[in-house]
XYZ file of N, CA, C and O in Angstrom:
476
model
N 1.171 -1.348 0.576
C -0.031 0.054 0.146
C 1.075 1.475 0.021
O 1.728 1.255 1.050
N 0.985 2.295 -1.174
C 1.769 3.459 -1.588
C 1.215 3.841 -2.186
O -0.309 4.044 -3.041
N 1.054 5.693 -1.480
C 0.813 6.672 -2.744
C 1.755 7.987 -2.598
O 2.370 8.457 -1.671
N 2.217 8.528 -3.153
C 2.906 9.581 -3.636
C 2.454 10.535 -4.135
O 1.490 10.969 -5.582
N 2.605 11.626 -3.258
C 2.560 13.115 -3.605
C 3.035 14.024 -4.253
O 3.918 13.260 -4.825
N 2.650 14.898 -4.968
C 3.473 16.062 -5.261
C 4.618 16.095 -4.265
O 5.315 16.637 -4.933
N 4.608 16.308 -2.787
C 5.559 16.957 -2.135
C 6.596 15.411 -1.596
O 6.815 15.674 -0.576
N 6.022 14.434 -2.218
C 6.353 13.018 -1.664
C 6.109 12.165 -0.834
O 6.518 11.148 -0.248
N 4.731 12.434 -0.761
C 4.379 12.039 0.734
C 4.764 10.888 0.576
O 4.087 10.206 -0.788
N 3.557 9.600 1.200
C 4.044 8.443 0.850
C 3.451 7.142 2.548
O 4.264 7.808 3.793
N 2.960 6.415 2.214
C 2.811 5.632 4.078
C 2.791 3.902 3.307
O 2.762 3.824 1.935
N 4.365 3.073 3.622
C 4.195 2.231 2.746
C 3.923 1.583 4.145
O 4.437 2.032 5.726
N 3.181 0.520 3.809
C 3.308 -0.556 5.390
C 4.194 -1.957 4.527
O 4.269 -2.638 3.719
N 4.554 -2.121 5.943
C 5.398 -3.295 6.529
C 5.024 -4.276 7.395
O 4.939 -3.799 8.413
N 4.914 -5.820 7.113
C 3.955 -6.890 7.802
C 5.126 -7.270 8.511
O 5.773 -7.877 7.506
N 5.542 -7.247 9.387
C 6.725 -8.587 9.714
C 6.169 -9.562 11.578
O 5.167 -9.247 11.622
N 6.584 -10.513 11.496
C 6.147 -11.285 12.724
C 6.252 -10.469 14.102
O 6.772 -9.706 14.199
N 4.617 -10.379 13.827
C 4.573 -9.568 15.431
C 3.992 -7.802 15.648
O 3.702 -7.544 16.036
N 4.728 -7.743 14.693
C 4.691 -5.649 14.398
C 4.064 -6.070 12.881
O 4.127 -6.428 11.938
N 2.811 -4.951 12.627
C 2.095 -4.242 11.713
C 3.811 -3.054 11.329
O 2.551 -2.021 12.368
N 4.036 -2.348 10.298
C 4.300 -1.107 10.533
C 4.584 -0.811 9.508
O 3.707 -0.318 8.515
N 3.751 1.080 10.072
C 3.499 2.027 8.558
C 4.703 2.784 8.545
O 4.322 3.512 9.617
N 5.387 3.159 7.476
C 6.169 3.930 7.232
C 5.896 5.704 6.780
O 4.683 5.161 5.730
N 5.487 6.508 7.536
C 5.102 7.721 6.859
C 6.278 8.666 6.323
O 7.588 9.164 6.959
N 6.108 9.199 5.135
C 7.409 10.068 4.366
C 6.944 11.650 3.804
O 5.436 11.490 3.315
N 7.177 12.496 4.462
C 6.692 13.752 4.019
C 6.027 14.102 5.320
O 5.491 13.846 5.688
N 4.570 15.204 4.203
C 3.966 15.309 5.005
C 2.106 15.525 4.311
O 2.266 15.161 3.685
N 0.670 15.341 5.302
C -0.146 14.972 5.245
C -1.085 15.709 5.174
O -1.912 15.640 5.807
N -0.831 16.009 3.918
C -2.311 17.392 4.272
C -3.605 17.267 3.410
O -4.026 18.216 3.811
N -2.988 16.504 2.648
C -4.039 15.838 1.306
C -5.300 15.263 2.293
O -4.642 14.412 2.589
N -6.544 15.057 1.793
C -7.403 14.345 2.326
C -7.464 12.660 1.926
O -6.500 11.760 2.421
N -6.795 12.915 0.329
C -6.073 11.408 0.655
C -5.071 10.682 1.142
O -5.124 9.310 1.010
N -4.044 11.257 1.088
C -2.691 10.651 2.027
C -3.226 10.410 3.917
O -3.303 9.101 4.518
N -4.010 11.244 4.084
C -4.881 11.136 6.262
C -5.781 10.042 5.896
O -5.770 9.191 6.080
N -6.424 9.650 4.738
C -7.632 8.539 3.868
C -6.725 7.757 3.460
O -7.243 6.499 4.495
N -5.522 6.913 3.169
C -4.741 5.969 3.372
C -3.997 5.891 4.259
O -4.129 4.539 4.837
N -3.766 6.528 5.034
C -2.934 6.137 6.158
C -4.383 5.696 7.489
O -3.697 4.605 8.085
N -5.596 6.844 7.213
C -6.689 5.136 8.398
C -6.709 4.455 7.588
O -6.708 3.364 8.486
N -6.616 3.348 6.562
C -6.522 2.521 5.765
C -5.573 1.534 6.118
O -6.194 0.071 6.461
N -4.663 2.312 6.760
C -3.480 1.480 6.732
C -3.693 0.801 8.128
O -3.224 0.269 8.404
N -4.013 1.957 9.250
C -4.235 2.118 11.042
C -5.292 0.857 10.828
O -5.538 -0.083 11.506
N -6.028 0.296 10.188
C -7.053 -0.310 10.260
C -7.190 -1.083 10.079
O -7.277 -2.632 10.793
N -6.493 -1.564 8.255
C -5.498 -2.941 8.437
C -4.842 -3.681 9.210
O -5.451 -4.459 9.507
N -3.787 -2.702 9.731
C -2.407 -3.168 10.432
C -3.585 -4.446 12.201
O -3.628 -5.058 12.934
N -4.697 -3.154 12.527
C -5.994 -3.797 13.934
C -6.686 -4.840 13.167
O -6.742 -5.068 13.817
N -7.037 -4.821 11.720
C -7.368 -6.063 11.398
C -5.876 -7.011 12.475
O -6.939 -8.667 11.467
N -5.565 -6.991 11.223
C -4.166 -8.011 12.216
C -4.372 -9.109 12.793
O -3.103 -9.835 13.386
N -4.441 -7.608 13.922
C -3.678 -8.461 15.653
C -2.597 -7.957 15.987
O -2.315 -8.914 16.882
N -1.914 -6.934 15.371
C -0.248 -7.267 15.180
C -0.519 -5.738 16.030
O -1.721 -4.471 15.966
N 0.666 -5.053 16.770
C 0.924 -4.035 17.204
C 1.450 -3.452 15.988
O 1.841 -3.543 15.431
N 0.040 -1.984 15.832
C 0.815 -1.223 15.379
C 2.216 -0.127 15.472
O 1.903 0.228 15.983
N 3.245 -0.023 14.872
C 3.440 1.149 14.644
C 3.943 2.182 13.851
O 3.647 0.995 12.322
N 4.328 3.121 14.386
C 3.833 4.128 13.034
C 5.849 5.205 12.505
O 5.853 4.944 13.729
N 6.146 4.919 11.681
C 7.074 5.132 11.992
C 7.830 6.335 11.568
O 7.423 6.912 9.930
N 7.652 7.039 12.594
C 7.908 8.949 12.215
C 9.248 9.017 12.160
O 9.353 10.681 11.827
N 10.461 8.222 11.659
C 11.809 8.673 11.432
C 11.539 9.381 9.884
O 12.589 10.138 9.830
N 11.609 9.543 9.291
C 10.980 10.232 7.677
C 10.130 11.160 7.501
O 9.530 11.969 6.462
N 9.425 11.732 8.993
C 8.544 13.199 8.890
C 8.952 14.010 9.684
O 9.036 14.127 10.585
N 9.469 15.423 8.691
C 10.091 16.084 9.353
C 8.191 17.593 10.178
O 8.907 17.950 10.797
N 7.551 16.560 9.661
C 6.284 17.733 10.903
C 4.644 16.139 10.607
O 4.618 16.037 10.209
N 4.019 16.895 11.941
C 3.351 15.889 12.097
C 2.467 17.591 12.338
O 1.853 18.031 13.178
N 0.657 17.078 11.461
C 0.077 18.121 11.309
C -1.166 17.526 12.260
O -1.132 16.876 12.325
N -1.644 18.490 12.935
C -3.154 18.058 13.656
C -3.977 17.560 12.785
O -4.301 15.842 13.684
N -4.067 17.365 11.505
C -5.169 16.547 11.312
C -4.353 15.368 10.777
O -5.122 13.897 11.616
N -3.451 15.095 10.909
C -2.676 13.713 10.792
C -2.895 13.255 12.586
O -3.091 11.897 12.501
N -2.142 14.629 13.529
C -2.379 14.019 14.712
C -3.426 12.559 14.743
O -4.202 11.672 15.697
N -4.560 14.148 14.758
C -6.389 13.028 14.832
C -6.359 11.773 13.987
O -7.270 11.336 14.518
N -6.168 12.314 13.023
C -5.669 10.084 12.839
C -5.301 8.694 13.605
O -6.134 8.260 13.444
N -4.324 9.274 14.342
C -3.785 8.665 14.729
C -4.242 8.276 16.201
O -4.549 6.859 16.651
N -4.800 9.911 16.560
C -5.474 9.353 18.246
C -7.275 8.660 18.004
O -7.411 8.020 18.695
N -7.865 8.685 16.709
C -8.912 7.949 16.239
C -8.504 6.441 16.923
O -9.919 6.027 16.885
N -7.359 6.031 16.358
C -7.476 4.402 16.404
C -8.302 4.205 18.343
O -8.414 3.199 18.413
N -7.736 5.556 19.383
C -7.909 4.882 21.013
C -9.858 4.599 20.292
O -9.358 3.395 20.938
N -9.698 5.365 19.856
C -11.828 4.276 19.557
C -12.124 3.702 19.027
O -13.125 2.367 19.201
N -11.095 2.990 17.891
C -11.760 2.358 17.127
C -10.778 1.174 17.311
O -11.751 -0.018 17.591
N -9.230 1.494 18.137
C -8.796 -0.035 18.295
C -8.896 -0.721 18.932
O -8.607 -1.399 19.782
N -8.553 1.062 20.309
C -8.923 0.215 21.731
C -7.631 1.146 22.191
O -7.400 0.981 23.914
N -6.261 1.607 21.536
C -5.556 1.392 21.593
C -5.388 2.313 20.993
O -5.334 2.452 19.812
N -3.835 3.279 20.952
C -3.100 3.627 20.319
C -1.885 2.970 19.178
O -1.195 1.907 20.576
N -1.557 2.949 18.372
C -0.342 2.819 17.899
C 0.703 3.756 18.015
O 0.958 4.160 18.773
N 1.696 2.357 18.740
C 3.567 2.614 19.141
C 3.965 3.609 17.952
O 4.064 3.264 16.709
N 4.702 4.402 18.372
C 5.175 5.961 17.320
C 6.971 4.867 17.207
O 7.645 4.978 18.467
N 7.242 5.617 16.623
C 8.682 5.408 16.574
C 9.550 6.259 15.847
O 8.875 7.151 14.965
N 10.586 6.268 16.237
C 11.435 7.781 15.710
C 12.559 7.048 14.630
O 12.867 5.753 14.446
N 14.113 7.910 15.093
C 14.225 9.139 15.516
C 12.723 10.468 15.299
O 12.572 10.434 14.127
N 12.224 11.056 16.488
C 11.604 12.067 15.820
C 11.884 12.847 15.606
O 12.816 13.349 16.787
N 11.198 14.049 14.923
C 12.381 15.563 14.504
C 11.381 16.438 15.943
O 10.849 16.161 15.948
N 12.153 17.172 15.818
C 11.787 18.027 16.518
C 10.420 18.902 16.203
O 9.822 19.424 17.714
N 9.684 19.230 15.571
C 9.110 19.529 14.830
C 7.977 18.500 15.569
O 6.743 19.141 15.837
N 7.460 17.506 15.409
C 7.054 16.308 15.411
C 6.621 16.194 17.621
O 5.551 16.223 18.162
N 7.859 16.107 17.835
C 8.481 16.318 19.914
C 7.009 17.481 20.411
O 6.207 16.820 20.849
N 7.440 18.353 18.995
C 6.940 19.734 19.532
C 5.755 19.718 19.130
O 4.389 20.075 20.472
N 5.160 19.078 18.663
C 3.426 18.701 18.369
C 3.077 18.316 19.664
O 1.533 18.138 20.022
N 3.508 16.714 19.912
C 3.058 15.681 20.490
C 2.711 16.251 22.457
O 2.276 16.450 22.913
N 3.679 17.348 22.836
C 4.472 17.997 24.053
C 2.788 19.461 24.146
O 2.857 19.001 24.933
N 2.655 20.291 22.443
C 2.167 21.139 22.851
C 0.975 20.606 22.606
O -0.484 21.382 23.689
N 0.842 19.664 22.192
C -0.744 19.505 22.455
C -1.479 18.287 23.565
O -2.230 17.477 23.766
N -0.294 18.192 24.218
C -0.516 16.927 25.373
C -0.855 15.482 25.084
O -1.132 14.768 26.250
N -0.297 15.502 24.189
C -0.842 13.542 23.884
C 0.837 13.165 23.580
O 0.534 12.058 23.439
N 1.845 13.601 24.392
C 2.712 12.707 23.690
C 2.896 11.798 24.988
O 3.179 10.705 24.765
N 2.684 12.082 25.778
C 1.765 11.128 27.756
C 1.172 9.628 26.957
O 1.441 8.354 27.825
N 0.499 9.727 25.722
C -1.025 9.134 25.586
C 0.127 7.949 24.713
O -0.586 6.662 24.835
N 1.335 7.990 24.137
C 1.515 7.577 23.269
C 2.600 6.617 23.082
O 3.285 7.473 24.562
N 3.108 4.959 23.395
C 4.492 4.792 23.625
C 5.248 4.800 22.733
O 4.988 4.572 21.344
N 6.534 5.778 22.944
C 7.857 6.325 21.942
C 8.813 5.297 21.912
O 9.315 5.336 23.115
N 9.705 5.240 20.854
C 10.587 4.757 20.669
C 11.635 5.069 20.149
O 11.190 6.116 18.987
N 12.912 5.271 20.623
C 14.113 5.809 19.340
C 13.857 5.561 18.177
O 14.091 6.309 17.118
N 13.951 4.340 17.952
C 13.915 4.108 16.658
C 13.183 2.546 16.386
O 12.455 2.037 16.949
N 13.002 2.423 15.316
C 11.862 0.943 14.556
C 13.027 -0.072 15.344
O 11.203 -1.117 15.232
N 13.476 0.023 15.206
C 14.329 -1.376 15.341
C 13.772 -1.600 17.653
O 13.887 -2.739 17.617
N 14.467 -0.747 17.913
C 13.416 -1.257 18.912
C 12.225 -1.186 19.764
O 12.684 -2.015 20.735
N 11.499 -0.281 19.071
C 10.078 -0.909 19.100
C 9.696 -2.201 18.609
O 8.620 -2.293 19.642
N 10.023 -2.677 17.726
C 10.203 -4.311 17.013
C 10.783 -5.626 18.203
O 10.588 -6.038 19.029
N 11.633 -4.689 19.095
C 12.668 -5.218 19.515
C 11.061 -5.544 21.096
O 11.865 -6.872 21.865
N 11.170 -4.502 21.187
C 9.698 -4.093 22.907
C 9.597 -5.113 22.159
O 8.504 -5.994 23.551
N 8.433 -5.275 21.893
C 7.339 -6.200 20.977
C 7.658 -7.597 21.656
O 6.762 -8.522 21.795
N 8.991 -7.777 20.430
C 9.504 -9.407 20.811
C 9.234 -9.989 21.986
O 9.274 -10.973 22.585
N 9.960 -9.079 22.941
C 10.045 -9.173 24.306
C 8.805 -9.657 25.667
O 8.552 -9.594 26.307
N 7.763 -9.169 24.663
C 6.994 -9.128 25.792
C 5.887 -10.369 25.879
O 6.008 -10.682 24.703
């Protein structure tokens, strides 16, 4: 599942043992990008695997993108894990909105996957 927009936006999905990874790249201001992210999150939920959002290639986190991620708590019963390294603007958005404390955040995707294996 991948989408490329004019500014290089992309949602790439990878399924590994025990985890469902959604790699985000670029910014997500177009509704079709947000719809694609929403579909990827729903697909991850249906696998019953831990969903990890890889934000290492995302420079900013729009309010609409954050809302799409937060809706997963109502749909799936839990939030996806976030993997970085997170950029300063992404971290700032999470801190300013008070949502950082609600997400499980890992420094890297590898660290998140290893934590999932250890559970």
